[in-house]
Short mmCIF file of C-alpha atoms in Angstrom, two decimals:
data_model
loop_
_atom_site.label_atom_id
_atom_site.label_comp_id
_atom_site.label_asym_id
_atom_site.label_seq_id
_atom_site.Cartn_x
_atom_site.Cartn_y
_atom_site.Cartn_z
CA MET A 297 42.75 11.60 3.22
CA LYS A 298 41.85 8.20 4.56
CA LEU A 299 43.16 6.91 7.88
CA THR A 300 43.06 3.19 8.68
CA VAL A 301 43.93 1.93 12.16
CA VAL A 302 46.20 -1.06 11.59
CA GLY A 303 47.06 -1.48 15.27
CA CYS A 304 46.45 0.66 18.34
CA SER A 305 47.48 -1.30 21.45
CA GLY A 306 50.02 0.35 23.75
CA SER A 307 53.21 -1.26 25.07
CA PHE A 308 52.43 -4.77 23.76
CA PRO A 309 49.77 -6.33 21.52
CA SER A 310 46.41 -7.17 23.03
CA ALA A 311 44.31 -10.18 22.11
CA ASP A 312 42.45 -7.91 19.71
CA SER A 313 45.04 -5.49 18.36
CA ALA A 314 48.59 -5.14 17.16
CA CYS A 315 50.67 -2.27 18.50
CA SER A 316 50.74 1.21 17.01
CA SER A 317 50.43 1.44 13.24
CA TYR A 318 48.27 3.76 11.14
CA LEU A 319 47.87 3.87 7.37
CA VAL A 320 47.27 7.27 5.77
CA GLU A 321 46.28 7.42 2.09
CA ALA A 322 45.65 10.14 -0.49
CA ASP A 323 46.04 10.34 -4.27
CA GLY A 324 47.12 6.70 -4.38
CA PHE A 325 50.02 7.32 -1.98
CA ARG A 326 50.31 5.21 1.19
CA LEU A 327 52.14 6.54 4.25
CA LEU A 328 52.44 4.28 7.30
CA LEU A 329 52.80 5.88 10.73
CA ASP A 330 54.70 3.41 12.96
CA MET A 331 55.03 -0.37 12.66
CA GLY A 332 54.87 -1.88 16.15
CA ASN A 333 54.56 -5.49 17.29
CA GLY A 334 52.11 -7.43 15.12
CA ALA A 335 51.48 -4.59 12.69
CA LEU A 336 53.05 -6.21 9.63
CA GLY A 337 50.54 -9.05 9.60
CA GLU A 338 47.58 -6.74 10.15
CA LEU A 339 48.81 -4.31 7.51
CA GLN A 340 48.28 -6.97 4.84
CA ARG A 341 44.54 -6.85 5.55
CA HIS A 342 44.51 -3.27 4.27
CA CYS A 343 47.11 -3.05 1.50
CA GLY A 344 49.58 -5.17 -0.40
CA LEU A 345 52.87 -6.00 1.27
CA TYR A 346 54.77 -3.93 -1.30
CA ASP A 347 52.25 -1.12 -1.76
CA LEU A 348 53.58 1.26 0.90
CA ASP A 349 55.24 4.43 -0.40
CA ALA A 350 56.80 5.80 2.81
CA ILE A 351 57.08 5.02 6.53
CA PHE A 352 57.24 7.37 9.53
CA LEU A 353 58.58 6.02 12.83
CA SER A 354 57.70 8.28 15.74
CA HIS A 355 60.36 6.70 17.96
CA LEU A 356 62.41 3.58 18.47
CA HIS A 357 60.57 1.75 21.23
CA ALA A 358 59.66 -1.75 20.08
CA ASP A 359 55.90 -1.18 20.19
CA HIS A 360 56.32 1.44 17.46
CA CYS A 361 59.04 0.03 15.21
CA ILE A 362 59.96 -3.62 15.78
CA ASP A 363 57.97 -5.09 12.87
CA MET A 364 60.31 -3.20 10.57
CA CYS A 365 62.61 -6.19 11.08
CA GLY A 366 60.05 -8.49 9.50
CA TYR A 367 59.41 -5.94 6.78
CA PHE A 368 63.14 -5.92 6.02
CA VAL A 369 62.92 -9.67 5.37
CA ALA A 370 59.92 -9.19 3.07
CA ARG A 371 61.66 -6.50 1.04
CA TYR A 372 65.23 -7.83 1.02
CA TYR A 373 64.54 -11.50 0.28
CA ARG A 374 61.63 -11.11 -2.14
CA HIS A 375 62.10 -13.65 -4.91
CA GLU A 376 59.17 -12.81 -7.17
CA GLY A 377 60.15 -9.63 -9.01
CA GLY A 378 63.53 -9.26 -7.34
CA ARG A 379 64.58 -7.18 -4.36
CA CYS A 380 62.42 -4.17 -3.58
CA PRO A 381 63.80 -0.68 -4.19
CA ALA A 382 64.49 1.39 -1.10
CA ILE A 383 61.39 2.91 0.50
CA PRO A 384 61.75 6.23 2.38
CA VAL A 385 61.78 5.71 6.16
CA TYR A 386 61.62 8.80 8.39
CA GLY A 387 62.79 8.18 11.95
CA PRO A 388 64.85 9.63 14.80
CA GLU A 389 68.63 9.67 14.68
CA GLY A 390 69.99 6.12 14.92
CA THR A 391 66.99 4.41 13.33
CA GLU A 392 69.09 2.29 10.97
CA GLN A 393 71.41 1.10 13.73
CA ARG A 394 68.47 0.35 16.03
CA LEU A 395 66.88 -1.89 13.41
CA VAL A 396 70.17 -3.57 12.51
CA THR A 397 70.78 -4.29 16.20
CA ALA A 398 67.25 -5.64 16.66
CA TYR A 399 67.56 -7.90 13.61
CA ALA A 400 71.03 -8.96 14.82
CA ASP A 401 72.09 -10.86 11.68
CA THR A 402 71.73 -8.80 8.53
CA PRO A 403 73.64 -10.39 5.64
CA THR A 404 75.81 -7.28 5.18
CA ALA A 405 76.40 -4.07 7.12
CA SER A 406 74.51 -2.12 4.45
CA ALA A 407 71.64 -4.56 3.85
CA MET A 408 69.07 -2.60 5.86
CA SER A 409 69.75 0.59 3.92
CA GLU A 410 69.46 -1.27 0.61
CA VAL A 411 65.70 -1.58 1.09
CA PHE A 412 65.08 1.34 3.48
CA ASP A 413 66.08 4.88 2.51
CA PHE A 414 66.59 6.38 5.98
CA HIS A 415 65.85 10.06 6.66
CA THR A 416 66.62 11.56 10.08
CA LEU A 417 63.74 13.41 11.69
CA LYS A 418 64.14 16.85 13.17
CA PRO A 419 61.47 19.38 14.12
CA GLY A 420 60.27 21.05 10.94
CA SER A 421 58.07 20.98 7.86
CA PHE A 422 58.60 18.98 4.66
CA GLU A 423 56.76 16.96 2.02
CA ILE A 424 56.13 13.22 1.91
CA GLY A 425 54.51 12.36 -1.41
CA PRO A 426 51.31 14.45 -1.69
CA PHE A 427 51.32 15.24 2.04
CA SER A 428 52.60 18.36 3.73
CA VAL A 429 53.90 17.28 7.11
CA ARG A 430 55.25 18.94 10.21
CA THR A 431 57.08 17.11 12.98
CA GLU A 432 57.81 18.22 16.55
CA ARG A 433 59.79 16.67 19.42
CA MET A 434 57.64 15.27 22.21
CA ALA A 435 58.06 14.72 25.97
CA HIS A 436 59.16 11.07 26.18
CA PRO A 437 62.28 9.33 27.57
CA VAL A 438 63.67 8.70 24.07
CA GLU A 439 63.71 11.00 21.05
CA THR A 440 60.10 10.99 19.88
CA TYR A 441 58.15 12.94 17.27
CA ALA A 442 54.53 13.82 16.73
CA ILE A 443 53.42 14.47 13.17
CA ARG A 444 50.79 16.64 11.52
CA VAL A 445 49.78 15.46 8.04
CA GLU A 446 47.90 17.82 5.71
CA HIS A 447 46.34 17.28 2.30
CA GLY A 448 43.61 19.07 0.39
CA GLY A 449 42.92 21.50 3.20
CA ARG A 450 42.39 18.73 5.77
CA SER A 451 44.67 17.62 8.59
CA LEU A 452 45.51 14.70 10.84
CA THR A 453 47.72 14.97 13.91
CA TYR A 454 49.30 11.91 15.53
CA SER A 455 50.86 12.43 18.95
CA GLY A 456 53.24 9.49 19.04
CA ASP A 457 54.10 8.85 22.72
CA THR A 458 54.33 11.86 25.00
CA GLY A 459 53.59 13.42 28.34
CA ILE A 460 51.90 16.80 28.59
CA SER A 461 53.30 19.07 25.88
CA ALA A 462 52.39 22.61 24.85
CA THR A 463 54.24 21.88 21.61
CA LEU A 464 51.81 19.06 20.88
CA ASP A 465 48.82 21.32 21.61
CA GLU A 466 50.17 23.85 19.13
CA LEU A 467 50.95 21.21 16.49
CA ALA A 468 47.36 19.92 16.72
CA ALA A 469 45.76 23.39 16.58
CA GLY A 470 42.60 23.22 14.49
CA THR A 471 43.34 19.69 13.26
CA ASP A 472 40.41 17.78 11.81
CA LEU A 473 41.32 14.46 13.44
CA TYR A 474 43.53 14.17 16.51
CA LEU A 475 44.97 10.68 17.04
CA CYS A 476 46.25 11.05 20.58
CA GLU A 477 47.80 8.58 22.95
CA ALA A 478 46.08 7.93 26.31
CA SER A 479 48.15 5.25 28.02
CA PHE A 480 47.69 6.23 31.65
CA VAL A 481 44.66 6.44 33.94
CA HIS A 482 43.75 9.76 35.54
CA GLY A 483 44.37 9.58 39.29
CA LYS A 484 46.35 6.34 39.06
CA GLU A 485 49.59 6.91 37.14
CA ASP A 486 51.41 10.22 37.37
CA ILE A 487 54.81 9.99 35.72
CA PRO A 488 55.87 13.22 33.98
CA ASP A 489 57.20 13.26 30.43
CA LEU A 490 56.15 9.69 29.67
CA HIS A 491 52.48 9.29 28.65
CA LEU A 492 49.12 11.06 28.72
CA ASN A 493 46.03 9.88 30.52
CA GLY A 494 42.53 10.18 29.06
CA ARG A 495 41.80 13.47 30.77
CA GLU A 496 45.08 14.99 29.60
CA ALA A 497 44.43 13.84 26.04
CA GLY A 498 40.98 15.45 26.21
CA ALA A 499 42.45 18.66 27.59
CA SER A 500 44.99 18.73 24.76
CA ALA A 501 42.22 18.27 22.18
CA ARG A 502 40.23 21.08 23.81
CA THR A 503 43.21 23.44 23.84
CA ALA A 504 43.99 22.57 20.22
CA GLY A 505 40.40 23.03 19.09
CA ALA A 506 40.57 19.64 17.39
CA GLY A 507 37.55 18.61 15.33
CA ARG A 508 37.60 14.98 16.47
CA LEU A 509 39.56 13.04 19.09
CA VAL A 510 40.55 9.40 18.70
CA LEU A 511 42.32 7.93 21.74
CA THR A 512 45.00 5.37 20.98
CA HIS A 513 47.97 3.50 22.49
CA ILE A 514 45.85 2.22 25.38
CA PRO A 515 47.63 -0.80 26.93
CA PRO A 516 45.74 -4.07 27.46
CA TRP A 517 45.80 -3.56 31.24
CA THR A 518 44.09 -0.16 30.99
CA ASP A 519 40.32 0.38 30.85
CA GLY A 520 39.82 2.29 27.62
CA ALA A 521 36.22 3.12 28.49
CA ARG A 522 37.37 4.95 31.61
CA ASN A 523 39.98 6.90 29.66
CA LEU A 524 37.35 7.89 27.11
CA ALA A 525 34.97 9.02 29.86
CA ASP A 526 37.78 11.09 31.41
CA ALA A 527 38.53 12.69 28.03
CA ARG A 528 34.86 13.55 27.50
CA GLU A 529 34.75 15.38 30.82
CA VAL A 530 37.01 18.08 29.39
CA TYR A 531 36.56 17.79 25.61
CA THR A 532 33.07 18.29 24.16
CA GLY A 533 33.78 17.36 20.56
CA PRO A 534 33.36 13.88 19.05
CA ALA A 535 35.62 11.43 20.87
CA GLU A 536 36.16 7.68 20.62
CA ILE A 537 38.68 4.91 21.17
CA ALA A 538 40.77 3.69 18.23
CA ARG A 539 39.83 0.20 17.05
CA PRO A 540 41.85 -2.02 14.70
CA GLY A 541 40.42 -1.83 11.21
CA ALA A 542 38.59 1.45 11.83
CA VAL A 543 38.60 3.76 8.81
CA TYR A 544 38.25 7.56 8.94
CA GLU A 545 37.67 9.79 5.94
CA ILE A 546 39.30 13.12 6.72
#
């Protein structure tokens, strides 16, 4: 598998990065994990606008899904080659209505579903193209899912947004690459069931026995270097901060 960080800023785009979006590829199949603010433009640096094969939306906060509105325009109004066929979109219950509401002026009530084939996420295991995936509900104010993606005996786990979660630790058990959010700062923010701080992300990676930790979803107002240092205090494996354009061979 190949993972490309399209965007990794938390809450809103930074001067250097779009919000959460991660491209996972294997056997010519392209799966996008989230499409937050600014991600659609950045995505075109890494693949063609119409080359995605499936999309996973961890939850319906804008910094994880709002560029789907722009992607609807690209797919619905394409003139060269005609309208795009529907691409599978896996998201929480109400994903279609959330995007229709955000767009506010779709030409018909069914227009969004003409280019997006919506599938409702629930905890469980299923296949997306060549990938075996497992999704689990996370600790966040809205319905949110983490995902484990496996292919060829290798695995990637993406936390989505979450507070401390034993379910996440179990989902990430033995994963080769752990893409884990670290929005908060240890000793500064302490809001349960919302986000992890760097130390908590490191502790989760340690508990899971993850092979490599990549911290993501760090907001522009948060010192990523401090969160990484906090993670390294409790996790001794390779650890780094996600950077836009970074590529990982898994």
